[in-house]
Amino acid sequence: MLCKFAGLVLLVAGFCSAALAQTQAVDAEGHQWWQHAVFYEIYPRSFMDSNNDGIGDLNGIASKLDYLKSLGVDAIWITPCYPSPQVDFGYDVSDYENIDPMYGTLADFDRMQEEAKQRGIRIIMDFVMNHSSDQHAWFIDSRSSRTSAKRDWYMWHDGKGSSEPNNWVSTFGGAAWTMDAKTGQFYYHYFYPQQPDLNWRNPAVHDAMFDVTRWWYKRGVAGFRLDAVDTLFEDPAMRDNPVLPGTDKFGDPLEENLYNTKLPEVHVVLRDLRKVADQNNAVLIGETWTKDVSELKQYYGEHSDELQMPMDFMFTTVNRLSPPEFRRQIAAVDSAGGWPVFVISNHDIVRSAVRYGDGQNNQAIAKLMGSLYLTLRGTPIMYYGEEIGMENNDPTRKEDVKDPIGRVGWPMEKGRDGERTPMQWDDSPNAGFTRGTPWLPVPLSYKNVNVASEMKDPASTLNLYRGLLALRHENHALLDGDYVALNQSDPNVLSYLRRYKNEAVLVVLNMSSQPQEVSFDLTPQGFPAKNANTLLTTMKTATGSLSHLSLEPFAVYIGSISK
Ligand code: GLC
Ligand code: CA
């Protein structure tokens, strides 16, 4: 093959398309596709059930692509839909290169992906790289004997007498070691015993897992969300973790995960995965539980050569409507040097409408939160249902709990069922998700909180999200503008400017239950205008006067400002 690339003539077969793929930019400033995209997380069990067995499936997702398109979604991240015993609802994968029959077939996947492609929607898969299911052929082989070919694909160790090799505790409760009677050794699992950790120090594991990513790229996927990256490597000397005072929700001693999370070797793997991603114009999103900005920076890579999109979970730790706290967190992440990635909830985190809600104004607060993270600099990842202000439906009795951590940790830990309930499509039984019995119950609020009803109401959360996403796609300041915090001492109203060349967008969010009045002098920011031109607001009337902007409780005001 012969092709011209950056003035050089190259003769290397295969190199051209790979090298070109990584340089494809969507604008003259070199932005990549994922920087201008809106991502949307789908929990496949709960999105749409096409065959009425009570469990969502790929054909169900395919049937809702028009909805996603009209909402303004550019990429969907589907949480694991691979064959799995479903102990952790798919995060225990027994075959990385197939689809679980409960979700459909590879042919269904291809069809869904093709239909998505026709609508300009990319597919992101979930890559569960730290562990497999104990039912994966690799682990079945590994546990069969001490000399099996795949013994060293997992973390087998002798105990100290009959007790565990060290004091590491599973984040899902109990010891992180399970004794396997057949071979008389312990295996390590950061999560459930049915999720044995893969041994990433073994080059064969490394190669097999990299091949998995290539296999899906070949099928057409646009990237991966990397599950639990923090936990890939463990200390080879297996030192005990420092024990902290107190116990966790499962009653286990608290530990500092010094020797079993965030080891530097993780970054070597991420750099390699990134090379393969770049060859496929793909994006890597990280489930990165960073404690501070310096850790977050490391995930982007010293030379921006690791994750393009490490999720900023520190943003989700701001757990009340506090302008000062949000200001601090946004500024910190904005200064990290990378492209920020904002999420406000997911399948492990209580839905934002409840986390920030006051029980009285939850829909107004859902609009406020949507307006916040969808107007910040960076790429947002929505969670299905967030756009309608869906709320948690937590189990009230232990016997109803499906998520195992909720059974082990009840009542302190109720598990994650509440944030994983079926998508609420309309006001028919089971919110239109299934005609069977849904695997988790929908909350009573579905009668009003659903797509069909909200579509008809111009003042709904759904229509606000649609307006926000439409704006994000066309407005240069929202796409590429810098972030400038305004009125930084205001304890009630969070305001900022997104500024791009001669345009700017002013975002004003009243995070209080009281009316507020604010004023802005944007001369120092280069915009001596007296008025904003209203783009979007939750208020019936808004003057756009920058000297007297009146805000109703929890109001959103977004206006454009010209030079
Ligand atoms: C991640 C997933 C979570 C899962 C865990 C183990 O944290 O988001 O749902 O239980 O990894 O795979
Ligand atoms: Ca189904």
XYZ file of C-alpha atoms and ligand atoms in Angstrom:
576
model
C 0.000 0.000 0.000
C 1.206 3.490 -0.782
C -0.113 6.615 0.825
C 0.870 10.173 1.498
C 0.855 11.201 5.089
C 2.101 14.514 6.454
C 4.245 15.078 3.428
C 5.922 11.691 3.676
C 5.358 8.846 1.348
C 4.921 5.664 3.318
C 5.007 2.191 2.003
C 4.037 0.272 5.072
C 0.913 -1.774 4.693
C -1.664 -1.074 7.338
C 0.217 1.860 8.768
C -1.579 4.496 6.743
C -5.099 3.921 7.947
C -3.870 3.498 11.492
C -1.852 6.674 11.528
C -4.576 8.651 9.820
C -7.175 7.354 12.201
C -5.467 8.900 15.167
C -5.157 12.290 13.531
C -8.782 12.624 12.452
C -9.958 15.879 13.971
C -13.372 17.442 13.847
C -12.152 21.030 13.570
C -9.188 23.212 12.694
C -8.149 23.314 16.346
C -7.548 19.604 16.390
C -10.484 18.528 18.543
C -11.207 14.834 18.382
C -14.691 13.415 17.849
C -15.149 12.453 21.472
C -14.494 16.004 22.644
C -17.612 17.257 20.890
C -19.714 14.201 21.615
C -22.321 13.616 24.270
C -22.041 10.131 25.761
C -24.938 8.207 27.247
C -24.595 5.199 29.515
C -27.040 2.345 28.959
C -27.509 -0.403 31.512
C -28.805 -3.002 29.055
C -30.861 -5.003 31.577
C -32.947 -1.912 32.212
C -33.221 0.102 29.015
C -35.807 -1.619 26.812
C -37.096 -5.183 26.742
C -37.962 -6.346 23.219
C -39.074 -9.920 24.003
C -40.944 -9.347 27.248
C -38.842 -11.575 29.486
C -38.469 -8.673 31.908
C -34.843 -7.999 30.990
C -33.706 -5.341 28.549
C -31.789 -6.415 25.442
C -29.890 -5.217 22.377
C -32.950 -5.232 20.132
C -34.574 -3.066 22.763
C -31.698 -0.597 22.539
C -31.917 -0.665 18.732
C -35.620 0.199 18.929
C -34.779 3.352 20.888
C -32.027 4.757 18.695
C -34.359 7.334 17.169
C -35.136 8.556 20.653
C -31.427 8.812 21.484
C -30.735 10.591 18.229
C -33.474 13.136 18.819
C -32.209 13.654 22.356
C -28.799 14.600 20.988
C -26.703 11.589 21.976
C -23.546 10.886 19.929
C -22.185 7.769 21.609
C -23.645 5.094 23.845
C -21.634 3.176 26.405
C -23.292 -0.158 27.022
C -22.384 -1.757 30.353
C -21.364 -5.427 29.996
C -23.663 -7.480 27.767
C -21.218 -10.409 27.373
C -22.008 -13.945 28.451
C -22.034 -13.919 32.220
C -23.454 -15.827 35.178
C -24.743 -12.351 36.204
C -23.448 -12.559 39.768
C -22.454 -8.899 39.384
C -25.009 -8.347 36.597
C -22.537 -8.671 33.766
C -19.362 -7.433 35.456
C -18.433 -11.107 35.799
C -17.635 -11.958 32.181
C -17.398 -15.594 31.110
C -16.626 -14.853 27.444
C -15.224 -11.532 26.272
C -16.054 -12.082 22.628
C -19.751 -12.819 22.579
C -23.161 -11.540 23.675
C -25.137 -13.100 26.487
C -28.231 -14.837 25.049
C -30.415 -12.860 27.467
C -29.343 -9.718 25.588
C -29.350 -11.194 22.089
C -26.702 -12.409 19.665
C -23.649 -11.049 17.891
C -25.884 -10.606 14.850
C -28.209 -8.436 16.954
C -25.178 -6.491 18.088
C -24.028 -5.910 14.516
C -27.498 -4.823 13.482
C -27.798 -2.444 16.419
C -24.378 -1.006 15.672
C -25.217 -0.542 12.005
C -28.491 1.188 12.860
C -26.641 3.393 15.316
C -24.037 4.233 12.709
C -26.747 5.355 10.300
C -27.793 7.861 12.953
C -24.255 8.984 13.695
C -24.184 7.228 17.067
C -21.052 5.353 18.116
C -20.903 2.313 20.386
C -18.596 2.095 23.389
C -18.178 -1.267 25.088
C -17.362 -1.928 28.718
C -13.998 -3.627 29.172
C -13.918 -5.566 32.435
C -10.188 -6.010 32.575
C -9.341 -6.548 36.219
C -11.197 -9.832 36.598
C -13.230 -12.413 34.746
C -16.061 -14.607 35.950
C -15.071 -17.764 37.815
C -17.007 -19.500 35.010
C -14.697 -18.179 32.282
C -12.880 -21.062 30.548
C -9.589 -19.439 31.604
C -10.432 -19.670 35.294
C -11.968 -23.129 35.015
C -8.660 -24.255 33.537
C -6.654 -22.238 36.065
C -8.319 -23.781 39.090
C -8.201 -27.335 37.707
C -4.662 -28.046 38.951
C -1.521 -26.313 40.179
C 0.154 -27.164 36.910
C -2.626 -26.200 34.522
C -1.623 -24.092 31.503
C -3.598 -21.141 32.803
C -2.681 -21.470 36.494
C -0.664 -18.268 36.353
C -3.424 -16.315 34.595
C -4.936 -15.587 38.007
C -3.514 -14.767 41.428
C -2.937 -18.010 43.310
C -1.072 -18.020 46.615
C -0.405 -20.238 49.563
C -2.037 -19.186 52.792
C -0.332 -18.508 56.075
C -1.224 -21.881 57.474
C -4.981 -22.057 56.977
C -5.461 -18.298 56.898
C -5.328 -15.885 53.977
C -1.988 -14.868 52.416
C -2.414 -11.300 53.719
C -4.992 -8.874 55.155
C -6.486 -7.539 51.917
C -10.243 -7.053 52.116
C -12.689 -7.290 49.199
C -14.476 -4.061 48.399
C -17.650 -6.166 48.201
C -17.221 -7.588 51.721
C -15.111 -10.257 53.413
C -11.569 -11.327 52.687
C -10.214 -10.737 49.170
C -8.951 -14.323 49.175
C -10.892 -17.528 48.707
C -9.482 -20.969 49.439
C -9.952 -23.420 46.610
C -10.081 -26.839 48.228
C -9.128 -28.785 45.105
C -5.625 -27.346 44.842
C -5.248 -26.072 48.408
C -4.367 -22.499 47.466
C -6.105 -19.147 47.782
C -7.067 -16.989 44.794
C -7.396 -13.238 44.929
C -10.540 -11.233 44.104
C -10.883 -7.499 44.719
C -14.633 -7.896 44.092
C -16.860 -10.992 44.615
C -15.288 -14.468 44.934
C -16.960 -15.156 41.554
C -14.764 -12.406 40.042
C -11.167 -13.690 40.309
C -8.520 -11.073 39.476
C -6.563 -11.688 36.293
C -2.780 -11.669 36.659
C -1.754 -8.714 34.501
C 1.930 -9.460 35.172
C 1.558 -12.515 32.976
C 2.299 -11.499 29.340
C -0.164 -14.116 28.077
C -2.990 -12.399 29.979
C -1.864 -9.037 28.656
C -1.890 -10.341 25.074
C -5.207 -12.149 25.372
C -6.898 -9.065 26.781
C -5.393 -6.772 24.142
C -6.687 -9.157 21.503
C -10.152 -8.721 22.977
C -10.003 -4.985 22.311
C -8.788 -5.565 18.750
C -11.594 -8.060 18.182
C -14.226 -5.461 19.119
C -12.503 -2.653 17.187
C -12.663 -4.864 14.133
C -16.370 -5.236 14.744
C -16.670 -1.468 14.672
C -16.799 -0.241 18.252
C -15.533 3.275 18.906
C -13.873 2.671 22.229
C -14.071 1.210 25.693
C -15.017 2.222 29.151
C -12.331 0.569 31.245
C -13.779 -0.999 34.351
C -12.014 -0.763 37.693
C -8.636 0.274 36.250
C -7.376 1.288 39.661
C -7.241 -2.356 40.685
C -5.266 -3.991 37.838
C -2.041 -4.646 39.733
C -1.068 -5.810 43.200
C 2.131 -5.571 45.160
C 4.294 -8.586 44.191
C 5.547 -8.810 47.781
C 1.894 -8.991 48.903
C 2.457 -6.725 51.878
C -0.426 -6.185 54.312
C -2.389 -2.997 53.780
C -2.240 -0.481 56.624
C -5.296 -0.933 58.831
C -7.299 2.186 59.687
C -9.582 2.699 62.668
C -13.198 1.587 62.207
C -15.081 -0.800 59.954
C -16.743 -0.537 56.535
C -20.404 -1.123 55.634
C -19.823 -4.851 55.635
C -18.245 -4.829 59.083
C -14.715 -5.465 57.722
C -11.765 -3.482 59.068
C -11.073 -0.277 57.136
C -7.829 -0.352 55.206
C -5.770 1.966 53.132
C -5.549 0.172 49.754
C -1.871 0.936 49.512
C -0.707 -2.366 48.075
C -3.636 -3.442 45.924
C -4.822 -0.350 44.038
C -3.307 2.328 41.796
C 0.075 0.686 41.351
C 2.326 2.467 38.817
C 2.248 -0.553 36.476
C -1.345 0.390 35.585
C 0.003 3.280 33.547
C 2.177 1.053 31.405
C -0.886 -0.963 30.403
C -2.907 2.188 29.753
C -0.212 3.581 27.453
C -0.230 0.345 25.477
C -4.016 0.218 25.298
C -3.975 3.800 24.076
C -1.699 2.910 21.176
C -4.191 0.306 20.012
C -7.076 2.731 20.546
C -5.332 5.417 18.486
C -4.897 2.997 15.630
C -8.673 2.650 15.630
C -9.713 6.292 16.150
C -11.157 5.050 19.425
C -11.553 6.549 22.828
C -10.694 5.130 26.241
C -12.886 6.178 29.126
C -11.685 5.296 32.603
C -13.525 4.333 35.731
C -11.004 6.325 37.699
C -11.716 6.817 41.377
C -9.119 9.507 41.957
C -8.692 11.171 45.312
C -7.212 14.394 43.972
C -6.252 16.231 40.801
C -2.707 14.927 40.808
C -4.016 11.353 40.566
C -6.404 12.411 37.822
C -3.539 13.990 35.894
C -1.662 10.711 35.971
C -4.542 8.978 34.209
C -4.330 11.367 31.269
C -0.675 10.374 31.085
C 2.404 12.527 31.349
C 2.379 12.973 27.585
C -1.410 12.752 27.169
C -0.786 9.194 26.109
C -3.066 7.260 28.459
C -6.819 7.772 28.889
C -8.437 10.465 26.767
C -11.422 10.434 29.107
C -10.742 9.600 32.757
C -14.046 10.208 34.531
C -13.961 12.862 37.193
C -15.668 11.139 40.078
C -14.489 13.835 42.468
C -17.314 15.902 40.975
C -19.811 13.311 42.239
C -18.431 13.636 45.761
C -19.896 17.134 45.961
C -23.101 15.849 47.491
C -25.089 19.004 48.107
C -26.071 22.006 46.026
C -23.139 24.089 47.101
C -21.825 26.715 44.659
C -18.512 27.097 46.546
C -17.882 23.343 46.498
C -18.774 22.979 42.825
C -16.645 26.028 41.987
C -13.666 24.489 43.747
C -14.087 21.121 42.083
C -14.686 22.500 38.577
C -11.658 24.791 38.819
C -9.460 21.969 40.063
C -10.377 19.620 37.244
C -10.297 22.382 34.654
C -6.723 23.132 35.693
C -5.587 19.496 35.458
C -4.545 20.114 31.872
C -6.674 17.391 30.299
C -10.116 17.420 28.765
C -12.563 17.122 31.684
C -15.122 14.316 31.786
C -18.193 15.001 33.873
C -20.700 12.504 35.218
C -23.347 13.086 37.856
C -24.547 9.523 38.339
C -24.191 5.999 37.009
C -25.145 2.399 37.743
C -23.112 2.488 40.981
C -24.109 5.928 42.235
C -27.509 7.062 43.560
C -29.331 9.039 40.874
C -28.570 12.750 40.898
C -32.235 13.815 41.125
C -32.354 12.154 44.549
C -28.818 12.936 45.680
C -29.326 16.645 45.216
C -33.129 16.667 45.471
C -34.996 18.038 48.481
C -38.106 15.899 47.951
C -40.148 18.965 46.939
C -38.283 20.360 43.956
C -36.562 17.311 42.541
C -37.440 18.047 38.919
C -36.265 21.663 39.215
C -33.061 20.377 40.785
C -32.655 17.748 38.043
C -32.814 20.606 35.518
C -30.303 22.598 37.502
C -27.813 19.715 37.632
C -28.262 18.910 33.938
C -27.660 22.558 33.094
C -24.496 22.486 35.148
C -22.609 19.523 33.785
C -23.848 19.890 30.220
C -22.497 23.438 29.961
C -19.055 22.884 31.463
C -15.893 22.578 29.410
C -15.375 18.904 28.671
C -17.338 15.839 27.675
C -20.407 14.778 29.637
C -21.477 11.184 30.148
C -25.196 10.984 30.861
C -26.821 8.084 32.670
C -30.001 6.707 31.104
C -33.099 8.273 32.632
C -31.264 11.290 33.956
C -32.828 13.315 31.147
C -36.303 12.705 32.541
C -35.286 13.295 36.159
C -35.629 9.610 37.018
C -35.298 8.842 40.700
C -33.958 5.874 42.622
C -36.366 3.136 43.576
C -34.503 1.571 46.487
C -35.611 -1.760 47.934
C -37.307 -1.488 51.293
C -36.953 -5.148 52.291
C -33.798 -7.212 52.300
C -35.574 -10.099 50.521
C -36.240 -7.881 47.498
C -32.586 -6.957 46.972
C -30.949 -8.269 43.784
C -27.501 -6.696 44.025
C -25.463 -9.046 46.261
C -23.674 -6.238 48.118
C -27.113 -5.081 49.258
C -27.814 -8.464 50.792
C -24.411 -8.734 52.435
C -24.391 -5.168 53.686
C -28.102 -4.690 54.574
C -29.225 -2.311 56.035
C -26.143 -0.067 55.926
C -25.540 -0.943 52.260
C -28.778 -1.447 50.299
C -26.972 -2.204 47.055
C -27.357 -0.534 43.684
C -30.776 -1.791 42.564
C -32.336 1.605 43.209
C -30.368 3.382 40.484
C -30.720 0.506 37.994
C -34.502 0.320 37.608
C -36.153 0.160 34.153
C -36.170 3.204 31.934
C -39.504 4.974 32.149
C -40.846 5.315 28.628
C -44.539 6.042 29.143
C -47.341 5.796 31.686
C -48.481 2.283 30.720
C -47.808 -0.618 33.146
C -44.089 -1.059 33.919
C -43.484 2.319 32.300
C -43.550 0.712 28.846
C -40.265 -1.090 29.510
C -41.725 -4.601 29.285
C -45.022 -6.424 29.038
C -43.548 -9.120 31.261
C -42.434 -8.762 34.852
C -39.522 -6.335 35.034
C -36.419 -7.624 36.813
C -36.574 -4.572 39.071
C -39.731 -2.617 39.894
C -40.389 0.861 38.510
C -41.162 3.571 41.068
C -44.727 4.920 41.319
C -43.520 8.286 40.050
C -43.244 6.799 36.543
C -46.829 7.942 35.862
C -45.507 11.493 35.468
C -41.786 10.949 35.114
C -41.581 9.281 31.716
C -40.446 10.049 28.192
C -43.872 10.232 26.521
C -45.400 12.609 29.061
C -42.338 14.808 29.274
C -42.057 15.035 25.527
C -45.445 16.809 25.502
C -44.573 19.261 28.257
C -42.398 22.148 27.055
C -41.278 22.816 30.642
C -40.202 19.218 31.360
C -36.750 18.054 32.384
C -36.571 16.088 29.135
C -37.203 19.159 27.019
C -34.633 21.116 28.984
C -32.064 18.359 28.294
C -33.012 18.356 24.619
C -32.532 22.116 24.505
C -29.184 21.877 26.296
C -27.862 19.158 24.008
C -28.981 21.045 20.905
C -27.162 24.135 22.180
C -24.029 22.165 23.021
C -23.814 20.863 19.494
C -23.978 24.199 17.726
C -22.570 26.766 20.106
C -18.811 27.313 19.771
C -18.469 28.784 23.240
C -20.119 25.739 24.822
C -18.140 23.338 22.680
C -14.697 24.843 22.898
C -14.794 27.943 25.054
C -12.716 28.302 28.177
C -14.285 28.287 31.630
C -14.254 31.511 33.635
C -15.762 31.490 37.115
C -17.854 34.582 37.957
C -19.118 36.096 41.217
C -16.942 33.701 43.146
C -18.083 34.751 46.586
C -21.781 34.175 45.914
C -22.881 31.330 48.232
C -26.180 30.666 46.408
C -25.699 31.201 42.706
C -23.117 29.418 40.586
C -22.202 31.537 37.534
C -19.602 31.175 34.842
C -18.721 32.252 31.380
C -17.738 29.987 28.534
C -15.657 32.162 26.268
C -14.585 31.551 22.691
C -13.136 34.319 20.500
C -15.867 36.944 20.088
C -18.612 34.846 21.617
C -19.413 33.926 25.162
C -22.139 32.072 26.983
C -23.166 33.065 30.482
C -24.481 30.266 32.715
C -26.294 31.230 35.908
C -27.598 28.564 38.282
C -29.567 29.415 41.398
C -28.747 26.543 43.734
C -30.955 27.895 46.505
C -34.658 27.557 47.296
C -34.925 31.364 47.506
C -35.265 33.928 44.731
C -31.935 35.619 44.046
C -30.771 38.678 42.171
C -27.345 38.790 40.574
C -25.352 41.246 38.513
C -22.343 40.879 36.259
C -19.687 43.189 34.944
C -18.008 41.206 32.189
C -15.713 44.026 31.069
C -12.634 42.410 32.650
C -13.453 39.249 30.697
C -13.535 41.256 27.476
C -17.310 41.524 27.127
C -18.547 44.989 28.124
C -22.140 44.104 27.104
C -25.116 45.268 29.162
C -27.441 42.461 28.182
C -27.363 38.794 27.442
C -29.417 37.247 24.703
C -31.434 34.490 26.365
C -30.705 31.059 24.937
C -32.385 28.872 27.509
C -34.044 29.420 30.857
C -36.382 27.615 33.220
C -38.096 30.918 34.037
C -41.196 32.200 32.273
C -39.639 35.593 31.741
C -36.063 36.787 31.885
C -34.804 40.201 30.844
C -31.209 39.224 30.310
C -30.133 42.435 32.049
C -26.628 41.867 33.342
C -26.982 44.503 36.039
C -30.204 43.033 37.482
C -30.800 39.410 36.708
C -33.650 38.080 38.834
C -33.712 34.369 39.472
C -36.525 32.194 40.721
C -35.653 29.410 43.204
C -33.476 26.765 41.487
C -33.634 28.751 38.237
C -31.390 28.165 35.261
C -30.448 31.079 33.032
C -28.221 30.661 29.976
C -27.564 33.576 27.641
C -25.153 34.484 24.897
C -23.011 37.607 25.046
C -21.357 39.289 22.116
C -18.469 41.704 22.058
C -17.100 -1.307 38.521
C -18.519 -1.342 38.013
C -19.375 -1.991 39.058
C -18.875 -3.406 39.258
C -17.382 -3.415 39.601
C -16.793 -4.780 39.491
O -16.977 -0.555 39.658
O -18.952 -0.052 37.689
O -20.733 -1.980 38.706
O -19.604 -4.017 40.278
O -16.635 -2.605 38.720
O -16.641 -5.143 38.163
Ca -35.453 -9.314 26.980
